[in-house]
Short mmCIF file of C-alpha atoms and ligand atoms in Angstrom, two decimals:
data_model
loop_
_atom_site.label_atom_id
_atom_site.label_comp_id
_atom_site.label_asym_id
_atom_site.label_seq_id
_atom_site.Cartn_x
_atom_site.Cartn_y
_atom_site.Cartn_z
CA MET A 1 -0.11 0.07 -0.09
CA ASN A 2 1.15 3.22 -0.62
CA PRO A 3 1.22 5.94 2.32
CA PHE A 4 -2.05 8.03 0.34
CA GLN A 5 -3.90 3.98 0.69
CA LYS A 6 -2.84 3.61 4.45
CA ARG A 7 -4.36 6.53 4.95
CA ARG A 8 -7.97 5.58 3.49
CA ALA A 9 -7.80 2.80 4.89
CA PHE A 10 -7.61 4.59 8.32
CA LEU A 11 -9.54 6.86 7.58
CA ALA A 12 -12.18 4.54 6.73
CA SER A 13 -11.18 2.36 9.99
CA GLN A 14 -12.48 5.16 11.64
CA LEU A 15 -16.36 5.56 10.00
CA ALA A 16 -18.84 3.58 11.71
CA PRO A 17 -20.73 0.96 9.19
CA GLY A 18 -22.76 2.72 6.93
CA ASP A 19 -21.00 5.63 6.38
CA VAL A 20 -19.77 7.47 3.74
CA ALA A 21 -16.98 10.19 3.62
CA VAL A 22 -16.76 13.07 0.68
CA ILE A 23 -13.09 14.72 0.37
CA PRO A 24 -13.53 17.03 -2.73
CA THR A 25 -10.29 18.99 -4.38
CA ALA A 26 -10.22 22.90 -4.04
CA PRO A 27 -11.76 24.45 -6.63
CA GLU A 28 -9.61 26.76 -9.12
CA ARG A 29 -9.46 30.58 -7.81
CA SER A 30 -9.92 33.82 -10.58
CA ARG A 31 -7.25 36.02 -10.43
CA ASN A 32 -8.88 38.11 -12.72
CA ARG A 33 -10.27 37.96 -15.95
CA ASP A 34 -8.53 34.74 -17.98
CA ALA A 35 -5.79 34.61 -16.13
CA ASN A 36 -6.36 32.37 -12.30
CA TYR A 37 -4.38 31.97 -9.22
CA PRO A 38 -1.73 29.22 -9.36
CA TYR A 39 -3.89 26.55 -8.36
CA ARG A 40 -3.25 25.01 -5.27
CA PHE A 41 -5.06 21.58 -4.56
CA ASP A 42 -6.61 21.19 -0.99
CA SER A 43 -4.90 19.62 1.57
CA TYR A 44 -7.27 16.85 3.04
CA PHE A 45 -7.86 15.56 -0.50
CA TYR A 46 -4.48 15.32 -1.69
CA TYR A 47 -3.47 13.72 1.79
CA LEU A 48 -5.43 11.17 0.79
CA THR A 49 -4.96 10.43 -2.46
CA GLY A 50 -1.49 12.70 -3.72
CA PHE A 51 -3.46 13.92 -6.87
CA GLU A 52 -3.47 16.99 -7.75
CA GLU A 53 -6.14 17.73 -10.39
CA PRO A 54 -8.91 20.31 -10.15
CA ASN A 55 -12.26 18.95 -10.16
CA SER A 56 -11.82 15.99 -8.13
CA VAL A 57 -13.66 14.36 -5.40
CA LEU A 58 -13.41 11.60 -3.27
CA LEU A 59 -15.62 9.05 -1.96
CA LEU A 60 -14.96 6.09 0.33
CA ASN A 61 -16.84 3.85 2.18
CA ASP A 62 -16.60 2.58 5.69
CA GLN A 63 -14.97 -1.05 3.61
CA ALA A 64 -12.38 1.54 2.42
CA GLU A 65 -13.72 1.72 -1.09
CA SER A 66 -12.94 4.14 -3.06
CA ILE A 67 -14.13 6.16 -5.92
CA LEU A 68 -13.03 9.00 -7.89
CA PHE A 69 -14.65 11.67 -10.45
CA CYS A 70 -11.94 13.88 -12.08
CA PRO A 71 -11.49 15.33 -15.13
CA PRO A 72 -11.51 13.57 -18.27
CA LYS A 73 -8.41 13.13 -21.00
CA ASP A 74 -9.77 15.39 -23.43
CA LEU A 75 -7.07 15.89 -25.84
CA GLU A 76 -8.23 19.36 -26.93
CA LYS A 77 -8.35 20.97 -23.49
CA GLU A 78 -4.71 19.24 -22.80
CA ILE A 79 -3.59 21.01 -25.32
CA TRP A 80 -4.46 24.57 -23.89
CA ASP A 81 -4.10 23.34 -19.91
CA GLY A 82 -1.93 20.59 -19.47
CA TYR A 83 -2.17 16.60 -18.78
CA ARG A 84 -5.01 14.75 -17.57
CA LEU A 85 -4.57 11.29 -15.77
CA GLY A 86 -8.66 10.58 -16.69
CA PRO A 87 -10.24 8.01 -14.94
CA GLU A 88 -9.65 5.34 -17.27
CA GLN A 89 -5.88 5.15 -15.93
CA ALA A 90 -6.51 7.07 -12.37
CA ALA A 91 -7.62 3.98 -10.29
CA GLU A 92 -5.01 1.63 -10.90
CA THR A 93 -2.59 4.70 -10.37
CA LEU A 94 -3.77 6.37 -7.36
CA GLY A 95 -4.89 2.49 -6.16
CA LEU A 96 -8.80 3.42 -6.32
CA THR A 97 -11.37 1.19 -6.28
CA LYS A 98 -12.82 3.07 -9.59
CA ALA A 99 -12.52 6.37 -10.95
CA TYR A 100 -15.44 8.22 -13.01
CA SER A 101 -15.20 11.43 -15.13
CA PHE A 102 -16.26 14.32 -12.90
CA ASP A 103 -18.81 15.65 -15.86
CA GLN A 104 -20.69 12.32 -14.31
CA LEU A 105 -20.58 13.77 -10.29
CA ASP A 106 -23.94 14.89 -10.58
CA SER A 107 -25.51 11.95 -11.87
CA MET A 108 -24.09 9.44 -10.31
CA ALA A 109 -23.10 10.71 -6.39
CA PRO A 110 -26.65 10.16 -5.31
CA ALA A 111 -25.90 6.47 -6.09
CA PHE A 112 -23.52 6.41 -4.26
CA LEU A 113 -24.84 8.55 -1.40
CA SER A 114 -28.05 6.29 -0.99
CA ASN A 115 -28.64 3.42 1.81
CA HIS A 116 -25.46 5.55 3.67
CA GLU A 117 -26.42 6.63 7.05
CA THR A 118 -23.80 9.76 7.50
CA ILE A 119 -21.47 11.81 5.39
CA TRP A 120 -18.34 13.17 6.60
CA PHE A 121 -17.23 16.21 4.66
CA PRO A 122 -14.45 18.44 5.72
CA PHE A 123 -16.28 21.24 6.36
CA ALA A 124 -13.06 23.59 6.15
CA SER A 125 -12.57 22.59 2.63
CA ASN A 126 -14.53 23.78 -0.29
CA PRO A 127 -18.26 25.16 -0.26
CA GLU A 128 -19.14 25.05 -2.80
CA MET A 129 -19.07 21.08 -3.32
CA LYS A 130 -21.00 21.36 0.07
CA GLY A 131 -24.09 22.65 -1.59
CA ARG A 132 -23.65 20.29 -4.04
CA LEU A 133 -23.73 17.09 -1.65
CA GLU A 134 -26.56 18.31 -0.19
CA GLY A 135 -28.55 18.72 -3.60
CA TRP A 136 -27.68 15.13 -3.79
CA ILE A 137 -28.57 14.52 -0.03
CA ASP A 138 -32.55 16.12 -1.28
CA ALA A 139 -32.92 14.28 -4.42
CA ILE A 140 -32.30 11.05 -2.59
CA SER A 141 -34.94 11.88 -0.20
CA GLN A 142 -37.51 12.73 -3.00
CA LYS A 143 -36.77 8.79 -3.88
CA VAL A 144 -37.05 7.34 -0.85
CA ARG A 145 -41.41 6.42 -1.51
CA THR A 146 -38.88 4.09 -4.50
CA GLY A 147 -37.74 2.26 -0.91
CA VAL A 148 -33.59 3.71 -0.68
CA ARG A 149 -32.97 5.92 2.74
CA ALA A 150 -31.90 8.97 2.05
CA PRO A 151 -28.39 10.00 4.42
CA HIS A 152 -29.91 11.90 7.28
CA SER A 153 -26.51 13.75 9.00
CA ILE A 154 -23.42 15.57 7.42
CA LYS A 155 -20.64 15.13 9.80
CA ASN A 156 -16.86 17.24 9.81
CA ALA A 157 -14.50 14.83 8.04
CA CYS A 158 -12.01 17.30 9.49
CA LEU A 159 -12.51 16.14 13.25
CA ILE A 160 -10.45 13.10 11.77
CA LEU A 161 -8.90 14.59 9.77
CA ASP A 162 -7.29 16.90 11.40
CA GLU A 163 -6.27 14.49 14.25
CA MET A 164 -4.79 12.15 11.35
CA ARG A 165 -2.61 14.89 9.57
CA LEU A 166 -1.42 16.10 12.81
CA ILE A 167 0.77 12.70 13.54
CA LYS A 168 3.23 12.30 10.54
CA ASP A 169 3.77 9.56 8.99
CA ALA A 170 7.20 8.75 7.51
CA HIS A 171 6.49 9.47 3.93
CA GLU A 172 5.66 13.19 5.24
CA THR A 173 8.88 13.95 7.44
CA ASP A 174 11.01 13.15 4.28
CA ILE A 175 9.29 15.63 2.04
CA MET A 176 9.09 18.17 5.35
CA LYS A 177 12.85 17.69 5.77
CA LYS A 178 13.78 18.36 2.11
CA ALA A 179 11.14 21.31 2.01
CA CYS A 180 13.33 22.88 5.21
CA ASP A 181 16.70 21.77 3.65
CA ILE A 182 15.73 24.15 0.87
CA SER A 183 14.36 26.61 3.02
CA ALA A 184 17.62 26.72 4.75
CA LEU A 185 19.06 27.16 1.08
CA ALA A 186 17.60 29.93 0.38
CA HIS A 187 18.04 31.90 3.75
CA ILE A 188 22.16 31.08 3.26
CA LYS A 189 21.54 33.02 -0.46
CA ALA A 190 19.66 35.84 1.15
CA MET A 191 21.84 36.41 3.52
CA GLN A 192 25.18 36.45 2.11
CA TYR A 193 23.95 38.13 -0.88
CA CYS A 194 23.04 41.52 1.44
CA ALA A 195 26.09 41.50 3.21
CA ARG A 196 28.09 41.48 -0.68
CA ALA A 197 25.53 43.80 -2.19
CA LEU A 198 26.72 46.82 1.30
CA ARG A 199 29.16 46.03 0.60
CA LEU A 200 29.67 46.33 -3.25
CA ASN A 201 27.49 49.57 -2.60
CA GLU A 202 24.80 48.28 -4.38
CA ASP A 203 20.93 49.41 -5.05
CA LEU A 204 20.28 47.15 -1.98
CA LYS A 205 16.18 47.32 -1.69
CA GLU A 206 13.99 44.22 0.64
CA TYR A 207 12.64 42.65 -2.47
CA HIS A 208 15.80 42.04 -3.97
CA LEU A 209 16.68 39.65 -0.80
CA GLU A 210 12.73 38.21 -1.43
CA ALA A 211 14.02 37.48 -5.23
CA GLU A 212 16.73 35.64 -3.92
CA LEU A 213 14.22 33.85 -1.43
CA LEU A 214 12.25 32.95 -4.48
CA HIS A 215 15.09 31.84 -6.80
CA GLU A 216 16.86 29.28 -4.50
CA PHE A 217 12.99 27.30 -3.76
CA ARG A 218 11.99 27.02 -7.26
CA ARG A 219 15.78 26.03 -8.09
CA HIS A 220 15.30 22.88 -5.98
CA GLY A 221 12.27 22.10 -7.02
CA SER A 222 9.31 23.68 -4.71
CA GLU A 223 6.23 24.57 -6.22
CA TYR A 224 5.65 27.54 -4.54
CA PRO A 225 6.56 29.77 -1.04
CA ALA A 226 4.29 27.52 1.83
CA TYR A 227 3.93 31.58 2.41
CA THR A 228 4.12 35.23 1.81
CA SER A 229 7.55 35.87 2.60
CA ILE A 230 8.56 38.33 5.06
CA VAL A 231 11.42 40.52 4.18
CA ALA A 232 11.63 43.05 6.87
CA ALA A 233 15.10 45.99 7.30
CA GLY A 234 15.52 47.85 10.52
CA ALA A 235 12.32 48.49 12.35
CA ASN A 236 9.98 46.69 9.84
CA ALA A 237 11.44 44.01 11.52
CA CYS A 238 8.44 45.41 13.86
CA VAL A 239 5.64 45.00 12.31
CA LEU A 240 4.66 41.32 12.75
CA HIS A 241 2.67 41.08 9.11
CA TYR A 242 5.19 42.90 7.13
CA ARG A 243 5.99 41.35 3.54
CA ALA A 244 8.97 41.57 1.68
CA ASP A 245 8.63 45.91 0.20
CA LYS A 246 10.67 47.77 -1.63
CA ALA A 247 12.20 50.01 1.54
CA ALA A 248 15.86 50.17 1.04
CA ILE A 249 18.26 48.11 3.39
CA ARG A 250 21.01 49.81 4.68
CA SER A 251 24.23 48.99 6.74
CA GLY A 252 23.42 49.09 10.32
CA ASP A 253 19.74 47.56 9.89
CA LEU A 254 18.55 44.30 11.36
CA VAL A 255 17.32 42.31 8.52
CA LEU A 256 14.44 39.89 9.66
CA ILE A 257 13.74 36.93 7.13
CA ASP A 258 10.64 34.62 7.64
CA ALA A 259 9.88 32.83 4.41
CA GLY A 260 9.85 29.52 3.49
CA CYS A 261 9.30 27.30 0.39
CA GLU A 262 6.29 24.07 0.23
CA LEU A 263 7.65 21.23 -1.43
CA ASN A 264 5.53 18.65 -2.88
CA GLY A 265 1.91 19.76 -0.77
CA TYR A 266 4.15 20.38 2.73
CA ALA A 267 5.65 23.38 4.60
CA SER A 268 8.03 24.65 5.37
CA ASP A 269 8.64 27.43 7.88
CA ILE A 270 11.92 29.67 9.10
CA THR A 271 12.33 33.15 10.15
CA ARG A 272 16.82 34.31 11.26
CA THR A 273 17.05 38.14 11.67
CA PHE A 274 20.73 38.83 11.05
CA PRO A 275 22.10 42.29 10.89
CA ALA A 276 22.30 43.59 7.04
CA ASN A 277 26.56 44.23 7.21
CA GLY A 278 27.24 40.94 8.67
CA ARG A 279 28.39 42.64 12.05
CA PHE A 280 25.69 42.61 15.27
CA SER A 281 25.88 46.25 17.25
CA GLY A 282 26.02 45.67 20.72
CA PRO A 283 22.58 46.66 21.73
CA GLN A 284 21.62 44.11 18.30
CA ARG A 285 23.47 41.58 19.42
CA GLU A 286 21.79 42.33 23.45
CA ILE A 287 18.42 41.51 22.17
CA TYR A 288 19.38 38.89 19.89
CA ASP A 289 21.38 36.80 22.30
CA CYS A 290 17.62 36.94 24.33
CA VAL A 291 15.53 35.68 21.79
CA LEU A 292 18.46 32.40 20.69
CA SER A 293 18.00 31.84 24.35
CA ALA A 294 14.43 31.96 25.02
CA GLN A 295 14.52 29.62 21.44
CA GLU A 296 17.42 27.39 23.19
CA ALA A 297 14.40 26.97 26.14
CA ALA A 298 11.62 26.18 24.27
CA ILE A 299 13.77 24.02 22.28
CA ALA A 300 15.25 21.93 25.72
CA ALA A 301 10.83 22.02 26.58
CA THR A 302 9.82 20.10 23.81
CA ARG A 303 9.46 16.95 23.78
CA THR A 304 7.16 13.73 23.95
CA GLY A 305 4.70 13.82 27.23
CA ALA A 306 5.49 17.89 27.29
CA LYS A 307 2.03 20.38 26.90
CA PHE A 308 2.20 22.33 23.73
CA SER A 309 2.32 25.13 25.77
CA ASP A 310 5.65 24.48 27.24
CA PRO A 311 7.63 25.76 24.53
CA HIS A 312 5.84 28.58 25.27
CA ASP A 313 6.07 29.32 29.14
CA ALA A 314 9.93 28.29 28.80
CA SER A 315 10.58 30.97 25.69
CA VAL A 316 8.35 33.86 27.80
CA ARG A 317 10.69 33.54 31.45
CA VAL A 318 13.83 33.64 29.87
CA LEU A 319 12.39 36.70 27.05
CA CYS A 320 11.41 38.14 30.43
CA GLU A 321 14.55 37.52 32.63
CA GLY A 322 16.17 39.39 29.58
CA LEU A 323 13.45 41.96 29.78
CA LEU A 324 13.93 42.57 32.94
CA ALA A 325 18.47 42.48 32.21
CA LEU A 326 18.36 44.95 29.96
CA GLY A 327 16.78 47.66 31.27
CA ILE A 328 13.24 47.53 28.66
CA LEU A 329 11.04 45.86 31.81
CA ASN A 330 12.18 47.98 34.84
CA PRO A 331 11.62 46.36 38.25
CA LYS A 332 10.60 49.69 40.01
CA THR A 333 7.45 50.06 37.97
CA HIS A 334 6.65 45.93 36.62
CA GLY A 335 7.53 43.93 39.91
CA THR A 336 9.94 40.63 40.04
CA LEU A 337 10.46 37.96 36.73
CA GLU A 338 7.20 36.17 38.41
CA ASP A 339 5.59 39.44 38.25
CA VAL A 340 6.13 40.67 34.68
CA ILE A 341 5.32 36.66 33.85
CA ALA A 342 1.74 36.86 35.72
CA HIS A 343 0.62 40.39 34.43
CA LYS A 344 1.88 39.53 30.64
CA LYS A 345 3.84 42.75 31.21
CA TYR A 346 5.87 41.87 28.28
CA THR A 347 3.12 41.62 25.53
CA PRO A 348 4.67 45.15 24.47
CA PHE A 349 7.94 43.52 23.35
CA TYR A 350 6.28 39.67 22.68
CA MET A 351 2.52 39.62 21.35
CA HIS A 352 2.54 36.32 19.70
CA ARG A 353 3.03 33.03 20.78
CA THR A 354 6.33 30.45 20.71
CA SER A 355 4.50 27.86 18.47
CA HIS A 356 1.49 26.61 15.85
CA TRP A 357 1.46 23.21 14.34
CA LEU A 358 3.46 22.69 10.78
CA GLY A 359 2.57 20.35 7.94
CA MET A 360 0.72 21.04 4.12
CA ASP A 361 -0.62 23.86 5.72
CA VAL A 362 1.44 26.83 7.24
CA HIS A 363 -0.82 26.89 10.69
CA ASP A 364 -1.53 23.29 9.85
CA CYS A 365 -4.81 21.37 11.76
CA GLY A 366 -4.82 19.60 14.91
CA SER A 367 -6.48 20.99 17.75
CA TYR A 368 -4.47 23.04 20.53
CA VAL A 369 -6.35 21.16 23.36
CA GLU A 370 -6.44 17.74 24.77
CA PRO A 371 -9.25 16.16 22.45
CA THR A 372 -10.58 14.71 26.28
CA HIS A 373 -11.01 17.78 27.35
CA THR A 374 -12.77 18.85 23.90
CA GLN A 375 -15.55 16.05 24.04
CA GLU A 376 -18.32 15.58 26.62
CA GLY A 377 -15.98 15.30 29.86
CA ALA A 378 -15.46 19.16 29.23
CA ALA A 379 -17.36 21.12 31.36
CA SER A 380 -19.00 24.83 29.06
CA THR A 381 -18.67 27.82 30.82
CA PRO A 382 -22.43 29.43 32.13
CA TRP A 383 -23.01 31.60 30.24
CA SER A 384 -23.87 33.80 33.06
CA ASP A 385 -19.97 34.07 33.77
CA LEU A 386 -19.88 34.29 30.16
CA ASP A 387 -17.75 37.49 28.27
CA PRO A 388 -18.55 36.73 25.01
CA LEU A 389 -15.93 39.61 23.69
CA LYS A 390 -12.98 38.08 25.12
CA ALA A 391 -11.51 34.82 23.43
CA PRO A 392 -11.60 31.76 25.52
CA SER A 393 -8.51 31.16 26.61
CA ALA A 394 -7.06 27.47 26.39
CA ASN A 395 -6.48 26.42 30.23
CA ALA A 396 -2.84 25.20 30.17
CA THR A 397 -4.10 22.04 31.91
CA GLN A 398 -5.96 21.25 28.59
CA SER A 399 -3.17 21.99 26.81
CA ARG A 400 -2.62 19.03 23.27
CA ILE A 401 0.11 16.65 25.12
CA LEU A 402 3.67 16.24 22.33
CA LYS A 403 3.84 13.14 20.57
CA PRO A 404 6.02 11.78 18.40
CA GLY A 405 5.23 12.92 14.91
CA MET A 406 3.93 15.61 15.52
CA VAL A 407 5.87 19.03 14.21
CA LEU A 408 5.81 22.77 15.13
CA THR A 409 7.52 25.63 14.91
CA LEU A 410 9.49 27.12 18.15
CA GLU A 411 9.68 30.73 17.26
CA PRO A 412 10.31 33.70 19.82
CA GLY A 413 10.91 37.39 19.19
CA LEU A 414 10.77 40.49 20.83
CA TYR A 415 10.08 43.90 18.83
CA ILE A 416 10.95 47.39 20.67
CA ARG A 417 9.19 50.04 19.41
CA PRO A 418 10.26 53.25 20.40
CA SER A 419 8.99 55.04 23.97
CA PRO A 420 9.92 57.45 26.42
CA ASP A 421 10.29 53.76 28.47
CA VAL A 422 12.58 52.10 27.31
CA PRO A 423 16.46 52.20 26.34
CA GLU A 424 17.00 54.07 23.34
CA GLN A 425 19.63 51.88 22.21
CA TYR A 426 16.80 49.19 21.58
CA TRP A 427 14.40 51.55 19.85
CA ASN A 428 13.12 49.82 16.22
CA ILE A 429 15.11 46.72 16.60
CA GLY A 430 13.18 43.73 15.98
CA VAL A 431 14.80 40.22 16.38
CA ARG A 432 12.78 36.46 15.74
CA ILE A 433 14.58 33.37 15.46
CA GLU A 434 12.41 30.23 13.67
CA ASP A 435 12.53 26.63 13.50
CA ASP A 436 10.21 24.03 12.54
CA ALA A 437 10.92 21.47 15.25
CA LEU A 438 9.99 17.23 15.12
CA VAL A 439 8.57 15.65 18.40
CA CYS A 440 10.96 12.46 18.23
CA PRO A 441 10.63 9.79 21.43
CA GLN A 442 13.47 10.83 22.53
CA GLY A 443 13.17 15.41 22.39
CA VAL A 444 12.92 16.68 19.19
CA GLU A 445 14.85 17.05 15.87
CA LEU A 446 14.80 20.40 14.26
CA LEU A 447 14.66 20.30 10.47
CA SER A 448 15.34 24.08 9.55
CA ARG A 449 18.71 24.18 11.03
CA GLY A 450 20.43 24.06 7.78
CA VAL A 451 20.82 27.54 8.28
CA PRO A 452 22.34 28.82 11.84
CA VAL A 453 21.30 30.74 14.42
CA ALA A 454 24.52 31.08 17.00
CA VAL A 455 26.31 35.01 16.26
CA ALA A 456 29.29 34.19 15.76
CA ASP A 457 28.00 31.39 12.54
CA ILE A 458 25.91 33.92 10.98
CA GLU A 459 28.73 36.26 10.72
CA HIS A 460 31.22 33.66 9.44
CA LEU A 461 28.87 32.86 6.59
CA MET A 462 28.19 36.91 5.74
CA ALA A 463 32.07 37.49 6.26
CA1 CA B 501 6.93 31.96 10.28
#
């Protein structure tokens, strides 16, 4: 069995007798006039099929019989839009029970769904297809007098698939390691280009470094970036969702790059912060070393059996120690380390979480709360105690327990905006260091250390 067949077999094993899963791929999306956005399949669909063509739907029953509807062979259309596998080939190539033309979907799907109780559909995928599914169920309901039974509920297949995707199999971690290797090379390329261009007094803008990243991604076979690259020079590093824009990069600036390629459907996600001219200034290095120590604490806290929130808590403690030691937080006004942590006095300088899941999607699926705490056992807040304007905070005791095969980012940062309360030498310094961590039976494997993080290594690389 190939990995996709194994996943289909596992999904089938999770269905009750008489259940069917309907998993569509993503629709094509128009960008403007006759130009579409580059096509990207739906992650759930690809996870179960390995099939990249649009206009396709997988049907799977509890016996692991799998039916694919896919674009029919059409030599005229293939001249314009490229090769199609076609239903005649698809069943054998993809290890399916049977495949039909997508043109037959509306006429044939009701027959496959008749006499089944529950349909599982990934609510987070293709809303247009959900409407069609409801149409098929209506069509079956109108025939109940002929003796067929209509499905009586649609359940969210993401509940099962998110749990499956949260634990990466060997096929997935192999690809993720390759994606990280490519992204690491791209970061190195951008760092070296940056220092060289400044030495040669060349015009240097943020987008020049983005061009280096994209070139390196593509050169190694990545289909596209996993997300829009951030290349932020100087004060722009303090804008969390900055893109690569046209600001000039100057000697003396720090440059923050948050960029990762996608390879065969899997994301990588790396952030490095480096001095544009290849040498950290004293204050830059103080902030950098603080963030690096926070990341080391996060790495040490990431292991099988730990909570998802442990790396964050470990990072926050080290960052707060640093903020107090550097005089960015003042013990006289902000209190002790424990006060600073308890009252979140660090949030003007560290306002995001340390981790997110990583996989096919850069912010990958998977609950951050232990499943046992989300089911009937978990007490819901009485409405009388509820403040609907406040986001519910995940109680630390409910945090997900890390298991082998989970992949998460470890990405502490500090972002120091100008303020009369903050020593001026730190103004406009923004630092984030982000690596991708695979949880192992023993500790953690960092997938993205092809690009170094230590100050001496970065300076050496850029010299
Ligand atoms: Ca990132």
